[in-house]
């Protein structure tokens, strides 16, 4: 679609070429020493669960995996063994998540008009969520799946509640977060230039004043961050397998 056309209202249908950057370069500090990229989930390394729906989707053209240097050989071998032909590049990650995403962006195909950024620790992405978000991004320029917040959220300062936020207006955003290629490249470059710390990639686009469209996420599309998440993941997987 092109960043200029998007920002100034000119409409152009993007070509159907979607590159997915899978970020799997974290140190898993909250996993109590367990390497979550390779830890088994139902007997299969967690990362392979995250890659499977991407490989299967007709709307995904290539996958770029960003991981730690010490895992590149192992991850490459696993992808080859599983026949994940869409995995075109393995890239060394950076110190921060934004650095890793930037490293992945540099290795995506120049023909890509859509860039999807997905957590390598989200093993339960469905085709429905993936493809609805790709289609929304193709039409709107920026999209991400999200689910309503269930808990009451309070803003605090120095341990004291300042206000209670309206739950109806709050959403928990998941991945993949998908963007027009020019838009996300420009937005992340600007965020790095300004030395802004971001909690997700949508934040980089939001800083430019560009709207992010939210699609319907799923409760099961969890990110494995702690050992408790891994236990929950085993339950989700068992339910999906009808066990």
Coordinates of C-alpha atoms in Angstrom, one line a residue:
X1 CA 0.0 0.0 0.0
X2 CA 2.9 2.4 0.7
X3 CA 3.3 4.6 3.7
X4 CA 2.7 7.9 1.7
X5 CA -0.5 6.7 0.2
X6 CA -1.8 5.4 3.6
X7 CA -1.0 8.5 5.5
X8 CA -2.5 10.8 2.9
X9 CA -5.6 8.7 2.1
X10 CA -4.9 7.3 -1.3
X11 CA -6.2 3.8 -1.6
X12 CA -4.4 1.0 -3.3
X13 CA -4.9 -2.7 -3.0
X14 CA -1.8 -4.4 -1.7
X15 CA -0.3 -7.4 -3.4
X16 CA -0.8 -10.7 -1.6
X17 CA 2.7 -11.3 -0.3
X18 CA 3.0 -11.6 3.5
X19 CA 6.3 -12.2 5.3
X20 CA 6.1 -13.3 8.9
X21 CA 8.8 -12.5 11.4
X22 CA 8.7 -15.0 14.3
X23 CA 10.5 -13.5 17.3
X24 CA 12.1 -16.3 19.4
X25 CA 15.2 -14.7 20.8
X26 CA 14.3 -14.1 24.4
X27 CA 16.3 -15.4 27.4
X28 CA 13.1 -16.8 29.1
X29 CA 14.1 -15.3 32.5
X30 CA 10.7 -16.1 34.0
X31 CA 10.8 -19.8 33.0
X32 CA 13.0 -20.8 35.9
X33 CA 15.9 -21.9 33.7
X34 CA 13.7 -23.7 31.0
X35 CA 14.4 -22.7 27.4
X36 CA 10.9 -22.0 26.2
X37 CA 11.8 -22.0 22.5
X38 CA 12.7 -25.7 22.6
X39 CA 10.8 -26.9 25.7
X40 CA 8.4 -29.7 24.8
X41 CA 4.7 -29.1 24.6
X42 CA 2.9 -32.3 24.0
X43 CA 6.2 -33.8 23.1
X44 CA 6.9 -31.2 20.4
X45 CA 9.2 -28.2 20.8
X46 CA 7.1 -25.1 21.6
X47 CA 8.4 -23.1 18.6
X48 CA 7.2 -25.7 16.1
X49 CA 3.7 -25.3 17.4
X50 CA 4.0 -21.6 16.7
X51 CA 5.3 -22.1 13.2
X52 CA 2.8 -24.8 12.1
X53 CA -0.2 -22.5 11.3
X54 CA 2.1 -20.1 9.5
X55 CA 3.4 -22.9 7.3
X56 CA -0.1 -24.2 6.6
X57 CA -1.7 -20.9 5.6
X58 CA -2.0 -20.0 2.0
X59 CA -1.9 -16.3 2.9
X60 CA 1.7 -16.6 4.3
X61 CA 4.5 -16.5 1.8
X62 CA 7.6 -16.7 3.9
X63 CA 8.8 -17.0 7.5
X64 CA 11.9 -15.3 9.0
X65 CA 12.8 -16.6 12.5
X66 CA 14.8 -14.4 14.8
X67 CA 16.4 -16.4 17.6
X68 CA 19.5 -16.6 19.8
X69 CA 22.8 -17.3 18.2
X70 CA 23.3 -20.5 20.2
X71 CA 19.9 -21.9 19.0
X72 CA 20.3 -21.2 15.3
X73 CA 21.7 -24.6 14.3
X74 CA 19.1 -26.5 16.3
X75 CA 16.2 -24.4 15.2
X76 CA 17.3 -24.7 11.6
X77 CA 17.5 -28.5 11.9
X78 CA 14.1 -28.8 13.4
X79 CA 12.5 -26.7 10.7
X80 CA 14.2 -28.8 8.0
X81 CA 13.1 -32.1 9.7
X82 CA 9.5 -30.8 9.9
X83 CA 9.4 -29.7 6.2
X84 CA 8.8 -26.1 7.1
X85 CA 9.6 -24.9 3.6
X86 CA 8.4 -21.3 4.2
X87 CA 11.2 -20.7 6.7
X88 CA 13.6 -18.8 4.4
X89 CA 15.9 -17.1 7.0
X90 CA 17.3 -17.6 10.5
X91 CA 18.5 -14.4 12.0
X92 CA 20.4 -13.6 15.2
X93 CA 18.3 -11.6 17.6
X94 CA 19.3 -8.4 19.4
X95 CA 19.5 -7.2 23.0
X96 CA 15.9 -5.9 23.0
X97 CA 12.8 -7.2 21.2
X98 CA 12.7 -4.1 18.9
X99 CA 16.3 -4.9 17.9
X100 CA 15.3 -8.5 17.1
X101 CA 12.3 -7.3 15.0
X102 CA 14.5 -4.9 13.1
X103 CA 17.0 -7.7 12.4
X104 CA 14.1 -9.8 11.0
X105 CA 12.8 -6.9 8.9
X106 CA 16.1 -6.6 7.2
X107 CA 15.9 -10.2 6.0
X108 CA 12.3 -10.2 4.7
X109 CA 11.7 -10.5 0.9
X110 CA 11.8 -7.0 -0.8
X111 CA 8.5 -8.1 -2.5
X112 CA 6.7 -8.3 0.8
X113 CA 3.8 -5.8 1.1
X114 CA 2.6 -7.1 4.4
X115 CA 4.8 -7.8 7.5
X116 CA 3.4 -10.0 10.3
X117 CA 5.3 -10.1 13.6
X118 CA 4.5 -13.1 15.8
X119 CA 5.7 -14.4 19.2
X120 CA 7.5 -17.6 18.9
X121 CA 6.1 -18.5 22.3
X122 CA 2.4 -18.4 21.2
X123 CA 1.7 -22.0 20.2
X124 CA -2.0 -21.9 19.8
X125 CA -2.6 -19.5 16.9
X126 CA -5.5 -20.7 14.7
X127 CA -5.9 -20.3 11.0
X128 CA -9.0 -18.3 11.6
X129 CA -7.3 -15.7 13.7
X130 CA -4.2 -15.6 11.5
X131 CA -6.0 -15.2 8.2
X132 CA -8.7 -12.7 9.5
X133 CA -5.8 -10.5 10.7
X134 CA -3.9 -10.7 7.5
X135 CA -7.0 -9.7 5.5
X136 CA -7.7 -6.8 7.8
X137 CA -4.2 -5.6 7.5
X138 CA -4.3 -5.8 3.8
X139 CA -7.4 -3.6 3.8
X140 CA -6.6 -1.2 6.6
X141 CA -2.8 -1.1 6.9
X142 CA -2.4 -2.3 10.5
X143 CA -4.2 -5.0 12.4
X144 CA -3.8 -7.2 15.5
X145 CA -6.0 -9.8 17.3
X146 CA -7.3 -8.9 20.7
X147 CA -9.6 -10.1 23.4
X148 CA -11.7 -8.2 26.0
X149 CA -10.1 -7.7 29.4
X150 CA -11.9 -9.7 32.1
X151 CA -10.3 -8.3 35.3
X152 CA -10.9 -4.9 36.7
X153 CA -7.9 -2.8 35.9
X154 CA -6.7 0.0 38.2
X155 CA -4.1 2.6 37.6
X156 CA -1.8 3.0 40.7
X157 CA 0.9 5.3 41.8
X158 CA 3.2 4.5 44.8
X159 CA 1.0 1.6 45.6
X160 CA -2.2 3.6 45.8
X161 CA -5.1 3.4 43.4
X162 CA -5.4 6.6 41.3
X163 CA -8.4 5.5 39.2
X164 CA -10.4 2.5 38.0
X165 CA -10.3 2.1 34.2
X166 CA -13.5 1.3 32.2
X167 CA -13.1 -2.4 31.5
X168 CA -15.5 -2.1 28.5
X169 CA -12.9 0.0 26.6
X170 CA -9.9 -2.2 27.4
X171 CA -8.5 -5.0 25.2
X172 CA -5.6 -7.4 25.6
X173 CA -3.7 -7.5 22.3
X174 CA -2.1 -10.7 21.0
X175 CA 0.1 -11.6 18.0
X176 CA 0.5 -11.8 15.0
X177 CA 0.5 -8.0 14.6
X178 CA 0.4 -7.3 10.9
X179 CA 1.2 -4.1 9.0
X180 CA 1.8 -2.6 5.6
X181 CA 5.5 -3.2 5.0
X182 CA 6.5 0.4 4.5
X183 CA 4.4 1.5 7.5
X184 CA 6.0 -0.8 10.0
X185 CA 9.5 -0.3 8.7
X186 CA 9.2 3.5 9.0
X187 CA 7.4 3.3 12.4
X188 CA 10.1 1.1 14.0
X189 CA 12.9 3.1 12.5
X190 CA 11.4 6.3 14.0
X191 CA 10.9 4.6 17.4
X192 CA 14.5 3.5 17.5
X193 CA 15.7 6.9 16.4
X194 CA 13.7 8.5 19.2
X195 CA 14.9 5.8 21.7
X196 CA 11.4 4.9 22.7
X197 CA 10.8 1.6 24.6
X198 CA 7.8 -0.2 23.2
X199 CA 5.8 -3.2 24.7
X200 CA 4.6 -4.2 21.3
X201 CA 4.9 -3.4 17.6
X202 CA 1.5 -1.7 17.3
X203 CA 2.9 1.0 19.6
X204 CA 5.3 2.1 16.9
X205 CA 2.5 2.6 14.4
X206 CA 0.3 4.3 17.0
X207 CA 3.1 6.9 17.7
X208 CA 2.7 8.0 14.0
X209 CA -1.0 8.6 14.6
X210 CA -2.0 5.7 12.4
X211 CA -5.0 3.6 13.5
X212 CA -4.6 -0.1 14.3
X213 CA -7.6 -2.2 13.6
X214 CA -8.4 -5.0 16.1
X215 CA -9.6 -8.4 15.0
X216 CA -11.2 -11.1 17.1
X217 CA -8.5 -12.9 19.1
X218 CA -8.9 -16.1 21.1
X219 CA -8.5 -16.9 24.8
X220 CA -6.3 -19.9 23.8
X221 CA -3.8 -17.7 21.9
X222 CA -1.7 -17.4 25.0
X223 CA 2.0 -16.5 25.3
X224 CA 4.1 -19.0 27.2
X225 CA 6.0 -16.9 29.7
X226 CA 6.1 -18.8 33.0
X227 CA 6.0 -22.5 34.0
X228 CA 2.3 -22.0 34.9
X229 CA 1.7 -20.9 31.3
X230 CA 3.3 -24.1 30.2
X231 CA 1.0 -26.2 32.3
X232 CA -2.0 -24.3 31.0
X233 CA -0.7 -24.9 27.5
X234 CA -0.6 -28.7 28.1
X235 CA -4.2 -28.5 29.1
X236 CA -5.2 -26.6 26.0
X237 CA -3.3 -29.0 23.8
X238 CA -4.9 -32.0 25.4
X239 CA -8.3 -30.5 24.9
X240 CA -7.6 -29.8 21.3
X241 CA -6.5 -33.4 20.8
X242 CA -9.6 -34.7 22.6
X243 CA -7.7 -36.3 25.4

